[in-house]
Tab-separated table of C-alpha atoms and ligand atoms in Angstrom:
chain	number	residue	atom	x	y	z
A	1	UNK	CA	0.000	0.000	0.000
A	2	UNK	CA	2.816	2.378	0.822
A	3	UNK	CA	4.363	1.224	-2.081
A	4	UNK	CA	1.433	2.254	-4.519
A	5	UNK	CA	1.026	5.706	-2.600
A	6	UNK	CA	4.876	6.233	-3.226
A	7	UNK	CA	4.717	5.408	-6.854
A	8	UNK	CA	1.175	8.235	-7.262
A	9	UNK	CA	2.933	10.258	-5.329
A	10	UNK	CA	6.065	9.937	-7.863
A	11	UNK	CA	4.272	10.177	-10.817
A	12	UNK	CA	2.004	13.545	-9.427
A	13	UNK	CA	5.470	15.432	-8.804
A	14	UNK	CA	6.926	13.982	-11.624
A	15	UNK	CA	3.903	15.471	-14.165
A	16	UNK	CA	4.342	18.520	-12.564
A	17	UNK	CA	8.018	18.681	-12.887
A	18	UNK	CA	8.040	17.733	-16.187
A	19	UNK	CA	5.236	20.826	-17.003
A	20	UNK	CA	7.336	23.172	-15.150
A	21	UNK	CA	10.559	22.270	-17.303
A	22	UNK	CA	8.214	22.720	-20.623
A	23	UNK	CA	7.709	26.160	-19.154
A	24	UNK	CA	10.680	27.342	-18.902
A	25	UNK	CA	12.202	25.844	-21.744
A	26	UNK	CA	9.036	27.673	-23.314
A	27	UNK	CA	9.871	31.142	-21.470
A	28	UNK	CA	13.926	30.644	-22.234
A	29	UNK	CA	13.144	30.067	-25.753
A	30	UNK	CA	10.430	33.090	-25.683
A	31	UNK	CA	13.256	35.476	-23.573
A	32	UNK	CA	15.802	34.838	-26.584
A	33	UNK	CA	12.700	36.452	-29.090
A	34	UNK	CA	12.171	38.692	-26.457
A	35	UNK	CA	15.064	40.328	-26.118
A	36	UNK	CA	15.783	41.328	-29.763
A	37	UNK	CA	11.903	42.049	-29.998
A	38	UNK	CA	11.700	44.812	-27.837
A	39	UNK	CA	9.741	43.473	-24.689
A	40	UNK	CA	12.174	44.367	-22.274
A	41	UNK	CA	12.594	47.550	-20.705
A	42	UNK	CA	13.537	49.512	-17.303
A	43	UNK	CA	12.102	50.941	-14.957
A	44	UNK	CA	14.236	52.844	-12.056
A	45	UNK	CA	13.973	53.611	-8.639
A	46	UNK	CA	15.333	56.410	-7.006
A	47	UNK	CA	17.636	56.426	-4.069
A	48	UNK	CA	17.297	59.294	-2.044
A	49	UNK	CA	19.690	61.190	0.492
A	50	UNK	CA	18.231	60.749	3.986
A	51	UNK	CA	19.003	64.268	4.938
A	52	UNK	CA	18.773	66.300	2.147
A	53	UNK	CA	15.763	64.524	0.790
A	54	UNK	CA	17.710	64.815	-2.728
A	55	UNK	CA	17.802	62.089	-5.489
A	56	UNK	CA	21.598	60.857	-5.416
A	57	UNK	CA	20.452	58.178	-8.107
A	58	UNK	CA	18.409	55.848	-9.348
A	59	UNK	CA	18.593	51.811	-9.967
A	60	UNK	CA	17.906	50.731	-13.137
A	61	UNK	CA	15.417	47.609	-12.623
A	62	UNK	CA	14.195	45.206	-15.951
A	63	UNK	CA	11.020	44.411	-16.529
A	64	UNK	CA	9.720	41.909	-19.123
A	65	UNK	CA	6.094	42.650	-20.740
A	66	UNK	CA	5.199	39.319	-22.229
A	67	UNK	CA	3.191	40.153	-25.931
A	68	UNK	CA	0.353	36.776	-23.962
A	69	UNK	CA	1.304	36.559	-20.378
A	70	UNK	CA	2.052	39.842	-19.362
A	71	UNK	CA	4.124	41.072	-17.512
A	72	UNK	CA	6.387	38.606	-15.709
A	73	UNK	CA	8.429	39.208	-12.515
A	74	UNK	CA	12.691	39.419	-12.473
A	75	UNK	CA	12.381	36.767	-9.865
A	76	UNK	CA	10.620	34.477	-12.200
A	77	UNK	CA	12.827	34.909	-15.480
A	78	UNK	CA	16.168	36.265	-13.987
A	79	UNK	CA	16.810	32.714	-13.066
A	80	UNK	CA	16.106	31.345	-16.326
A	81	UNK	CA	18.584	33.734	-17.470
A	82	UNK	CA	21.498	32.958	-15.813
A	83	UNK	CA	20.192	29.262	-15.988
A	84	UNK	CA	20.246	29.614	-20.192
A	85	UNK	CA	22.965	31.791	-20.386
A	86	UNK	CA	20.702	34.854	-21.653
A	87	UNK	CA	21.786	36.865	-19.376
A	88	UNK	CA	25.042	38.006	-20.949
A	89	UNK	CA	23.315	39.567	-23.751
A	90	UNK	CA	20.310	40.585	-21.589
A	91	UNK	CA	22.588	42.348	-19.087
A	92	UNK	CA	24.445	43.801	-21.710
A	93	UNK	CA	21.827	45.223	-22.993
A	94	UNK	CA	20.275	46.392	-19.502
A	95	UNK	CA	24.050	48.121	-18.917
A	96	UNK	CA	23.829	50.033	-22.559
A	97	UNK	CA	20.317	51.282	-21.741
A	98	UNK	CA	20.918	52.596	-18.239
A	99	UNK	CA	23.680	54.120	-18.912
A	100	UNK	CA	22.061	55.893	-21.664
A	101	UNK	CA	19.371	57.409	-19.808
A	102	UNK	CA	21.661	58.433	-17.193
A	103	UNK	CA	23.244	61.006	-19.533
A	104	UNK	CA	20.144	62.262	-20.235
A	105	UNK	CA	19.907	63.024	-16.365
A	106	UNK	CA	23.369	64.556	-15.579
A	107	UNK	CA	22.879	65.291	-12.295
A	108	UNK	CA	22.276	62.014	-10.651
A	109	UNK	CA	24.372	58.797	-10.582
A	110	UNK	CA	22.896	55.374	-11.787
A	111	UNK	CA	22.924	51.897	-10.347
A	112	UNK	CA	22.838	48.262	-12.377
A	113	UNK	CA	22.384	45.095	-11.038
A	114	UNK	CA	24.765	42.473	-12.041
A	115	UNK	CA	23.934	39.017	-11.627
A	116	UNK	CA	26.456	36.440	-10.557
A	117	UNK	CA	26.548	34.724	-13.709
A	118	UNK	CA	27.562	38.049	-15.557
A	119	UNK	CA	30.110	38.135	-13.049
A	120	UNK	CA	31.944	35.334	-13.993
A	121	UNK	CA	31.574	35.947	-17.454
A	122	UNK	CA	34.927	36.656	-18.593
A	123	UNK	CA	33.674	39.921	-21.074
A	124	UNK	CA	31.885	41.565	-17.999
A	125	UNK	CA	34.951	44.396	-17.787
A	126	UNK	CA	34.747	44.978	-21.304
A	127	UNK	CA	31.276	44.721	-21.518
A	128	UNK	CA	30.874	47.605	-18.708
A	129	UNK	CA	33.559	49.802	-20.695
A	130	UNK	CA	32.140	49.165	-24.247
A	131	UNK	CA	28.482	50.394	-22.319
A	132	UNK	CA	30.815	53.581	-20.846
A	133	UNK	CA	32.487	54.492	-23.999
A	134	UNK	CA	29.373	53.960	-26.207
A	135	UNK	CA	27.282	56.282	-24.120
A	136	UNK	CA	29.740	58.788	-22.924
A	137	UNK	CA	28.517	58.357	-19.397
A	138	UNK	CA	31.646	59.560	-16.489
A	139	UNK	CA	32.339	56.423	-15.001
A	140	UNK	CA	31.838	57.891	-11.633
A	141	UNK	CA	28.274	57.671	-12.490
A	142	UNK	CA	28.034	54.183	-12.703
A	143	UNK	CA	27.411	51.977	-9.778
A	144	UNK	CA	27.269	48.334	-10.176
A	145	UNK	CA	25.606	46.155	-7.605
A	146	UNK	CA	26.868	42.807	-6.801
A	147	UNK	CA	25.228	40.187	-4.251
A	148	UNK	CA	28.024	38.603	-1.950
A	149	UNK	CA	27.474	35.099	-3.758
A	150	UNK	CA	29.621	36.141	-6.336
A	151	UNK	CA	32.275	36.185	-3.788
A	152	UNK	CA	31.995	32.821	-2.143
A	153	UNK	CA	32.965	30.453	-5.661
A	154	UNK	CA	36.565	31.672	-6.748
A	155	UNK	CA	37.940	34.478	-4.187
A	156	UNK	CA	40.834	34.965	-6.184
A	157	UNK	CA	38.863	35.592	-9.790
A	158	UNK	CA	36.159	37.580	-8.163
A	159	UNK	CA	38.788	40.298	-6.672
A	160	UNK	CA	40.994	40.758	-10.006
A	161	UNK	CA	37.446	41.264	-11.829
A	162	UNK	CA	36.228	44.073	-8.765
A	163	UNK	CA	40.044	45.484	-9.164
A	164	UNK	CA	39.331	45.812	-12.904
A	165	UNK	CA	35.865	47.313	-12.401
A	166	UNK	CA	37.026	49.660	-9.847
A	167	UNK	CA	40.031	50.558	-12.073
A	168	UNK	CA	37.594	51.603	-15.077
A	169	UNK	CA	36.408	54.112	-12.080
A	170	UNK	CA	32.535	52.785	-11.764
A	171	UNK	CA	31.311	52.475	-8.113
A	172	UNK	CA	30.890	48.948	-6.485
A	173	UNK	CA	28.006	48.164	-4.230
A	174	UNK	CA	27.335	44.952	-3.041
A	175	UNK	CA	23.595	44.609	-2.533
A	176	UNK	CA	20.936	42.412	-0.771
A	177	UNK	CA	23.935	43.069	2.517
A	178	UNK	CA	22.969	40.375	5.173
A	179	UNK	CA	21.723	37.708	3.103
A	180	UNK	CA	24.612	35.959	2.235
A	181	UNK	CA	27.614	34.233	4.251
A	182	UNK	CA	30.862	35.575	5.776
A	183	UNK	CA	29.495	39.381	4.823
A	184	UNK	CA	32.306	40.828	7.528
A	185	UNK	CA	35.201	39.319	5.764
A	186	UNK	CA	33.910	40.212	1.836
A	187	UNK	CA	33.859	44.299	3.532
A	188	UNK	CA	37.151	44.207	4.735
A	189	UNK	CA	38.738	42.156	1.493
A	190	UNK	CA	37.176	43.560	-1.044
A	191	UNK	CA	37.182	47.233	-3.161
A	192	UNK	CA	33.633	48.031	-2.767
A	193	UNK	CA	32.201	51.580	-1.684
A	194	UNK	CA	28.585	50.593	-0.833
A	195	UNK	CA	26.585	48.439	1.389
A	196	UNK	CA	23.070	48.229	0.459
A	197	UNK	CA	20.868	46.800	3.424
A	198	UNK	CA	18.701	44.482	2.628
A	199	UNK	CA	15.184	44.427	2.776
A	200	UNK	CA	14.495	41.903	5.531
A	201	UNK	CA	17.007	43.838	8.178
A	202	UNK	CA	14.972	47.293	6.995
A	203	UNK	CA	11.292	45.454	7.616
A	204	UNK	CA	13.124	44.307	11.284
A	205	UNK	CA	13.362	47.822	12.179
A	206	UNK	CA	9.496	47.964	13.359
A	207	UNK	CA	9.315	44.953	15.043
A	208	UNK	CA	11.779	44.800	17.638
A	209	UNK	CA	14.480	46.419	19.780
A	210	UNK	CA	16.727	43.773	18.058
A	211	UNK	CA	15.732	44.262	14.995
A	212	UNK	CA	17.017	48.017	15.576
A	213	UNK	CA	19.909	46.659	16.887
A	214	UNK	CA	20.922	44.769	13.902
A	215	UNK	CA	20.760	47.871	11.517
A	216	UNK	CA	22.164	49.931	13.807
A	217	UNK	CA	25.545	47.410	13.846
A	218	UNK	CA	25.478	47.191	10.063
A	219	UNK	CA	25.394	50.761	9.918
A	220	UNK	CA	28.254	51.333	12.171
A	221	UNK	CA	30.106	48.719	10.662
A	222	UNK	CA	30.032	50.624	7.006
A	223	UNK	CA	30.750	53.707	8.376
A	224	UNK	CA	34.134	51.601	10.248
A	225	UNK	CA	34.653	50.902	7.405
A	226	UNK	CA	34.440	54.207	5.824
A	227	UNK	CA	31.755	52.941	3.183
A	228	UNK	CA	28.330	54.432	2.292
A	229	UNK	CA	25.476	53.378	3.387
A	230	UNK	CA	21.857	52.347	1.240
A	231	UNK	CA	18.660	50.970	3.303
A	232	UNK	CA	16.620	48.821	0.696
A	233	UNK	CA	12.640	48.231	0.922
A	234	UNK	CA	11.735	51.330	3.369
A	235	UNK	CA	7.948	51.168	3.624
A	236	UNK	CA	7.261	53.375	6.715
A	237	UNK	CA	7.547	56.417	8.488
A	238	UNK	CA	9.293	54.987	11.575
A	239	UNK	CA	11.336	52.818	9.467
A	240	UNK	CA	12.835	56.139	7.883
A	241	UNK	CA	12.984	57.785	11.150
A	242	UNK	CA	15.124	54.978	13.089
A	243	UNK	CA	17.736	55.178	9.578
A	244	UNK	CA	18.382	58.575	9.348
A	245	UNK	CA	19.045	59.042	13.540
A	246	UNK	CA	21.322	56.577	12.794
A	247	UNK	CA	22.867	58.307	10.390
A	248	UNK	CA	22.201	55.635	7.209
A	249	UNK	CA	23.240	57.749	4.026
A	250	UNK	CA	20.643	56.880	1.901
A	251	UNK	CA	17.367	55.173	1.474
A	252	UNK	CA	15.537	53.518	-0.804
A	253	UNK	CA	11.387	51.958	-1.041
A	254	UNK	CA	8.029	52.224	-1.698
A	255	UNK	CA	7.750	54.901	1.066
A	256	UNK	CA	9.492	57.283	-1.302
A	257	UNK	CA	8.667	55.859	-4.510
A	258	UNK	CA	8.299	53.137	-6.489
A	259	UNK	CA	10.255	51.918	-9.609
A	260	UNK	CA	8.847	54.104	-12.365
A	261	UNK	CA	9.077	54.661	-16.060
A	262	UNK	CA	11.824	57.054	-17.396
A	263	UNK	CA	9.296	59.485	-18.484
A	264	UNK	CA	8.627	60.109	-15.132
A	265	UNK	CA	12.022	60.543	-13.275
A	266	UNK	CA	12.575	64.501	-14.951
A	267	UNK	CA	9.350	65.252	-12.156
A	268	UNK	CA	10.429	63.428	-9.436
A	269	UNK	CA	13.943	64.943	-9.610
A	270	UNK	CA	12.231	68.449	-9.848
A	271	UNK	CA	10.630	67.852	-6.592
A	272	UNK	CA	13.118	66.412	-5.253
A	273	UNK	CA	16.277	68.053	-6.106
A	274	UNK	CA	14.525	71.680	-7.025
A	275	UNK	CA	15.882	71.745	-10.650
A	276	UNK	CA	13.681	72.883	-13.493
A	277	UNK	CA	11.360	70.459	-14.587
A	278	UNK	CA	11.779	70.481	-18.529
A	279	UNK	CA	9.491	67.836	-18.961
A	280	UNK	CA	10.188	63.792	-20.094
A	281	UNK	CA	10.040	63.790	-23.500
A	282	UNK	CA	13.592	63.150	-24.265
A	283	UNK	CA	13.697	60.126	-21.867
A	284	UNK	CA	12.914	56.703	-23.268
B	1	C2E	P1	17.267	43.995	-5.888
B	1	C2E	O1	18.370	44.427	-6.778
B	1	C2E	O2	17.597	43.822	-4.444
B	1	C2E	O3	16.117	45.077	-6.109
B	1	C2E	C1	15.198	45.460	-5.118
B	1	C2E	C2	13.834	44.855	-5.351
B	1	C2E	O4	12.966	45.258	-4.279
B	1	C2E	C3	13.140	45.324	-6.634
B	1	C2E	O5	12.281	44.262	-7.050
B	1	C2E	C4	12.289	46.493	-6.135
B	1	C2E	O6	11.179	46.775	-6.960
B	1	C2E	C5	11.856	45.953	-4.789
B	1	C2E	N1	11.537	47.016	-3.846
B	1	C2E	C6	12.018	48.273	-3.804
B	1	C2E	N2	11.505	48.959	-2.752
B	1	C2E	C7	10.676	48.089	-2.110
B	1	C2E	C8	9.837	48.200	-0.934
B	1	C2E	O7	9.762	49.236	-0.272
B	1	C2E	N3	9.139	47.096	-0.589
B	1	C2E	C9	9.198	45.929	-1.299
B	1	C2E	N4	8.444	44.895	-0.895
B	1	C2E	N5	9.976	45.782	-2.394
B	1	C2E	C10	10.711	46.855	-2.792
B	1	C2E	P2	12.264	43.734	-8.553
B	1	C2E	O8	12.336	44.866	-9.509
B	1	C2E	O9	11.134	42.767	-8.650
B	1	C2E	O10	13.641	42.944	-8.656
B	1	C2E	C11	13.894	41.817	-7.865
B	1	C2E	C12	15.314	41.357	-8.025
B	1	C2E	O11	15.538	40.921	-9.368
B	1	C2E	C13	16.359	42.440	-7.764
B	1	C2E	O12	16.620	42.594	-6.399
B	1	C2E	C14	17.536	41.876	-8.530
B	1	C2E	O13	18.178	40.878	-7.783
B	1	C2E	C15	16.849	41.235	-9.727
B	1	C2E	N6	16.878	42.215	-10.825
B	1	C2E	C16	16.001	43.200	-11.129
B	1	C2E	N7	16.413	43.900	-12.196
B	1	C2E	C17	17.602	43.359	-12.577
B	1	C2E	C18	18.540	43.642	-13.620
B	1	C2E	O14	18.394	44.607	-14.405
B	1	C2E	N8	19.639	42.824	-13.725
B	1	C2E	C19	19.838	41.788	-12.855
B	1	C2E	N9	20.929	41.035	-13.023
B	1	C2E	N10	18.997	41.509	-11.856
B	1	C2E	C20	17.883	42.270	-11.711
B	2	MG	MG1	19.796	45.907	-6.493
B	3	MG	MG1	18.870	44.510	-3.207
B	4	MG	MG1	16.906	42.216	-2.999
C-alpha cells in the first residue's frame, strides 16, 4: 500500500516537474525572441539622500512585458537567465540602456544590477567599458551592484574582476547586505564603496528592539569601514525615522517611490532636487 502511494505520489510530482521544465524551456526560448523584440525595458527607482531629501540616483530595474502573459516578474525569469545563459546579452543590454538614460539626467548617478553569472563571465569588464564608452557616461556615475554570492565560488577571480571594475572608475556596491555568508570578511577584502541593506534587516526595524539593533551594527560597521550606506525596501515612516538618527546615508522603497518609467524621473527629480522640470520627453 505504501508502495502504490509512493509510486502516485512519484508520478504527481513527476507530471508537474516535467510541465514546469516545458515552461521554462518555453519562457527561455520566448526570452531569446524577447530580447531582440523589444519586450524588455527599465524601470528605475530612485535612491534618495536621507538628509537632504535629494535624489543621489536611481537603480535601473528590468522588466519583461510578455506580448500573452504579461508582464512577468525578475524573480521568475532572472533565473532562467542565468540558468540559459541569456543573461550576458540581456545584461548587456540592460548596462547600454541605463547608462544611456543616465546622460540624459546629468545630475544624478545610476545603479545596475549584475547578476552572478555576468560576473563570472569573462567579457563583464569589457562589456561595462564598451556600455561607458558607447554612451559617454563619467564612469563615476556608474554603480554596479553585486550580491556577496559572487564572492563565495573563486575568491581569487572575483577580486581581479572588482580590481578591474574599480580601475575603469565605476562604483561597487554589493547589494541584498545580510543575506549571504561571511558578509564581515567580503567588507574588509574587497574594493567596494557601498553596502546596500537588505530588505528583511529594513522590515526588522518595526518589530523589535533587536531588529534596531541589527541595523544599527550594520550601519556602524560601514561607516568603520568608511563605506556608504543604502537601506533597501523602506515602507514606513518609523522605518525612515530609526535610519536617518542613525545616520544611514541613503534610502531607498516604496515609502518614497516606487520603480517608475523614465518618463517620469525629470518630475520626481524636480521635486526632489529643485531643478527645473523640462518635462520627459527626451527620456525613453
Ligand atoms: P534587488 O536588486 O535587491 O532590487 C530590489 C527589489 O525590491 C526590486 O524588485 C524592487 O522593486 C523591490 N523594492 C524596492 N523597494 C521596495 C519596498 O519598499 N518594498 C518591497 N516589498 N519591495 C521593494 P524587482 O524589480 O522585482 O527585482 C527583484 C530582483 O531581481 C532584484 O533585487 C535583482 O536581484 C533582480 N533584478 C532586477 N532587475 C535586474 C537587472 O536589471 N539585472 C539583474 N541582473 N537583476 C535584476
Ligand atoms: Mg539591487
Ligand atoms: Mg537589493
Ligand atoms: Mg533584494
Amino acid at each position: 500500500r505504501s508502495k502504490q502511494n509512493g509510486r502516485g505520489t512519484y508520478s504527481f510530482f513527476g507530471a508537474a516537474m516535467n510541465d514546469r521544465i516545458a515552461m521554462h524551456r518555453a519562457l527561455i526560448h520566448e526570452m531569446r525572441h524577447g530580447i531582440t523584440a523589444g519586450e524588455f525595458f527599465l524601470e528605475y527607482q530612485p535612491r534618495f539622500d536621507t538628509r537632504a531629501g535629494t535624489v543621489r540616483s536611481v537603480e535601473a530595474l528590468v522588466r519583461w512585458s510578455h506580448p500573452e502573459r504579461g508582464r512577468i516578474a525578475p524573480g521568475d525569469f532572472i533565473p532562467l537567465a542565468e540558468r540559459s545563459g541569456l543573461i550576458v546579452p540581456l545584461g548587456r543590454w540592460i548596462l547600454e540602456t541605463a547608462c544611456r538614460m543616465a546622460v540624459l539626467l546629468p545630475q544624478i548617478g545610476i545603479s545596475v544590477n549584475v547578476s552572478p553569472v555576468q560576473f563570472r563571465d569573462d567579457m563583464l569588464v569589457e562589456t561595462v567599458e564598451a556600455a561607458l564608452r558607447q554612451t559617454g557616461l563619467a564612469p563615476g556615475r556608474l554603480e554596479l551592484e553585486i550580491t556577496e554570492g559572487v564572492l563565495l565560488e573563486d575568491a581569487e577571480r572575483a577580486r581581479a574582476t572588482l580590481d578591474r571594475l574599480k580601475q575603469l572608475g565605476v562604483k561597487l556596491a554589493i547589494d541584498d547586505f545580510g543575506t549571504g555568508y561571511s558578509s564581515m570578511s567580503y567588507l574588509c577584502d574587497y574594493p567596494f564603496d557601498v553596502i546596500k541593506i537588505d530588505r528583511k534587516f529594513i522590515s526588522g526595524i518595526d518589530g523589535s528592539e533587536n531588529g534596531k539593533a541589527v541595523v544599527q551594527a550594520i550601519l556602524s560597521l560601514g561607516k568603520a569601514l568608511g563605506l556608504s550606506t543604502t537601506a533597501e525596501g523602506v515602507e514606513t515612516d518609523s522605518q525612515l525615522a530609526a535610519l536617518a538618527a542613525d545616520h544611514c546615508h541613503e534610502v531607498q522603497g516604496f515609502l518614497l517611490s516606487r520603480p517608475v518609467p523614465p518618463e517620469r524621473l525629470p518630475q520626481i527629480l524636480a521635486k526632489a532636487n529643485g531643478l527645473p522640470n523640462r518635462g520627459g520627453e527626451t527620456l525613453s
